[in-house]
Amino acid sequence: MNVLIVEDEKSLALEIDEFLSREGFTVEHARTRRSAEEKIFVNNYDFILLDLGLPDSDGFDLLKMFKKLPNRTDAVIILTARGAVDDRIKGLEEGADDYLPKPFSLNELLARMHAITRRKHKLDSNEINIKGFRINIQNRTVMYNDERINLTKKEFEIFNYLVLNKNRVISRTNLTEHVWGDVLEINSDSNFVDVHVKNLRKKLSAFAPLDWFETVRSIGYRINI
Amino acid sequence: MKLQLKLALYNTLTKIAIILFTGLFTLLAVEKVSVNHIEARLEKSKNRIINNLSSNEVNNLLTDQKPDYNILNQEYVLIKPIAKGQNDIVIKYRTQQTMVDGSPETYRILNTNFSFNGHDYRLEIGESIESIEDLKSIIKQFTLVVLLITLALTLASDLIFTRYLLRPFYKIIDRKLIKVNDPLNFDYEKVQTTTQDFTLLDDSISTLMKKISDLFILEKQFIANVSHELLTPISIISTRLENLMLQENLSEEAENKLFASLKTLNRLKSIINSLLLISKVENNQFNKSDTVRIADVVAEITEELEDRLEDKRIVFYNRIAYQYTMTANRPLIHTLLFNIINNAIKYNEPKGHIVISDDVSNNIYTLQIADTGIGMEPGQIENAFNRFEKLGSDEMESFGLGLAIVKSIATFHNISIGIQSQKGKGTTFSLTFNNRG
């Protein structure tokens, strides 16, 4: 899958590039509206990561222009330091597929990109199989050998996010932000996540050993497959 | 006391003093002049009597042994023989009241001795001063009446005039000071007045407000710019650290340090976002066009915070009885209530209580959020809404911006907040929704 990063901040674009390349994406980079337009006219992308503050234009204008192009299915994710709620709403109304306020976690970006892919392509199966646990993203259920495991909404979110970011350490902060959203003045590194993870493991381990579900001391969690 | 009343009182008092003084002066002058006049007349009568005396007359007067009154009892003459060489008259004139024909009359009396035909006599001539007394009482009455009328007129006219005079003053106070919630919305239009002092006041306030609002705008722009410009570098560092984390040959120590750095960055991000939010709220950059039902928002928040309540085994009583709706910014109201309820959990004792109740009186809706937490000292309550004020000073996770956000959102929506708290017993937040719903 190919991604166009429209971002005037070069070092940020490079970091995103590095991360997404590692994930198997083909990444291109545009720093101005003009070069972004040229690239968009020439290529079809799976994702366009769009910064709103471009040196020669407002990102919204580029979005509007892009939306007028026929037969385009590129998913647009707005990445911006303009984190106002109004901007968020405006971005989604203008046809963006998602909106991530800066600074964001790369894991979060990846999770959103996966979610969009599933939504767009009605992925062959909405199920992810992990060591016998079948996660159905559509119905938000987890099954083990046809038996349904009763997870709370938050336990499901945590499990799903860890599975999506498998083989990567996910910090409590990152997990909290993903599950509870970007709530201001929330004690981000409190033990609420731990409580949920503890409950989640208890429920899962009733079915199979969880040696692949690792706690990384003082940091967070990792699912190793 | 109002200036208007003070001026009226002052004017009234000075007028009373002037009238009383004039009255008294007139009274004394009238008396002095009349008495002088009468005394001069008495002297004249005395001279005439003494010069024109005949033995006959003296005998007549002596035989009567009674004062000789004229027709209207206005005047009388009395002559008494006295011993030779006797001269005991000390006071030449005196005033005396005498009963004449059954009614009292006041006389000014002249006493003098004279010799006639080798005998010594005392002559007493009296003249009624009843008319002067009458005049004096008339003057007194007149003064009193004038006093009363002037008093009433002065009071009324002064009150009316000063009210008219001070009207621009109160207009300035009301429009330029009381009604100004936000220096940015200041009304620079001049209040109509011909009084120079008020124009000066008006101009001074306007100048001051201009300065304040300039500073205000500058501060807001500064916060917004700084916050915005800081978020991008934080983004870069955080993505860079995340990429570093993915290096496979990382030692555990390095990994830990990277995570610690990410956590610190996250803290920085939260602070900046909070400041940005406050700045935007205070800068009126949010719409207030959502219809928000308070009960729904509270229900939503309790659902979100359910796990925290459970974790601390806090009993939550939702006693909201009214379906109050207001036009507001829903995400902001959510943040406002979220922060208060989250604090109520954060600072609560394990197995404590939280009670949310509401009330409507005089068409004003109030919401109370009471907890059984650690409470606050009076000094802490005072500073609770200040930025970076941490209530539990050892609370590492707090940034001290939660209540500052609450305050700015509340002010934005015309909600007043009161805190009642007792150290060790708990805290109650009262929200008064001043906009009639």
XYZ file of N, CA and C in Angstrom, chain A residues 51-53 58-60 63 78-96 98-101, chain B residues 228 276 280 285-287 329:
111
model
N -1.287 17.353 6.576
C -1.100 18.382 7.608
C -1.877 19.620 7.168
N -2.549 20.270 8.106
C -3.384 21.417 7.719
C -2.552 22.673 7.469
N -1.434 22.802 8.214
C -0.648 24.017 8.055
C 0.467 23.845 7.047
N -3.751 26.375 3.042
C -4.396 25.687 4.140
C -4.711 24.266 3.664
N -4.441 23.268 4.497
C -4.678 21.882 4.122
C -6.121 21.614 3.709
N -7.043 22.403 4.283
C -8.463 22.214 3.945
C -8.714 22.453 2.452
N -7.712 19.529 0.582
C -8.699 18.467 0.797
C -9.915 18.686 -0.109
N -6.220 13.503 8.492
C -5.651 14.815 8.794
C -4.769 14.700 10.030
N -3.541 15.206 9.895
C -2.623 15.231 11.027
C -2.317 16.698 11.293
N -2.685 17.195 12.455
C -2.455 18.618 12.651
C -2.261 18.998 14.101
N -1.563 20.095 14.305
C -1.393 20.640 15.638
C -2.560 21.557 15.986
N -3.428 21.779 15.000
C -4.642 22.558 15.302
C -5.682 21.607 15.857
N -5.604 21.336 17.138
C -6.412 20.265 17.720
C -7.822 20.651 18.108
N -8.302 21.808 17.635
C -9.619 22.258 18.081
C -10.717 21.313 17.606
N -11.727 21.182 18.456
C -12.855 20.315 18.130
C -13.491 20.744 16.814
N -13.600 22.066 16.640
C -14.241 22.579 15.426
C -13.479 22.149 14.177
N -12.139 22.206 14.284
C -11.303 21.777 13.162
C -11.529 20.309 12.851
N -11.646 19.535 13.930
C -11.859 18.106 13.770
C -13.152 17.851 12.995
N -14.213 18.540 13.465
C -15.510 18.351 12.822
C -15.450 18.805 11.370
N -14.824 19.961 11.154
C -14.735 20.503 9.801
C -13.995 19.515 8.887
N -12.873 18.973 9.410
C -12.092 18.033 8.624
C -12.906 16.835 8.207
N -13.697 16.298 9.147
C -14.489 15.112 8.817
C -15.625 15.468 7.876
N -16.178 16.676 8.065
C -17.262 17.101 7.172
C -16.765 17.311 5.749
N -15.505 17.771 5.646
C -14.945 18.010 4.313
C -14.588 16.694 3.617
N -14.750 15.587 4.323
C -14.531 14.302 3.667
C -13.283 13.566 4.085
N -12.620 14.053 5.123
C -11.468 13.305 5.625
C -11.972 12.028 6.289
N -10.279 10.396 8.752
C -9.978 10.421 10.185
C -9.181 11.675 10.501
N -9.001 11.883 11.761
C -8.355 13.115 12.202
C -7.502 12.778 13.405
N -6.201 13.057 13.346
C -5.314 12.778 14.472
C -4.617 14.059 14.906
N -4.871 14.497 16.122
C -4.184 15.711 16.562
C -2.732 15.410 16.914
N 0.820 26.073 19.848
C 0.808 25.493 18.522
C 2.226 25.179 18.039
N -3.941 25.483 25.807
C -4.531 25.839 24.525
C -6.055 25.891 24.650
N -8.356 29.133 24.219
C -9.400 29.182 23.185
C -10.764 29.489 23.785
N -13.487 31.125 21.181
C -13.320 30.464 19.896
C -14.187 29.216 19.755
N -15.146 29.076 20.671
C -16.020 27.912 20.577
C -17.453 28.371 20.322
N -18.195 27.559 19.611
C -19.614 27.839 19.402
C -20.394 27.415 20.625
N -21.815 24.575 24.401
C -20.913 23.752 23.620
C -20.801 22.405 24.322
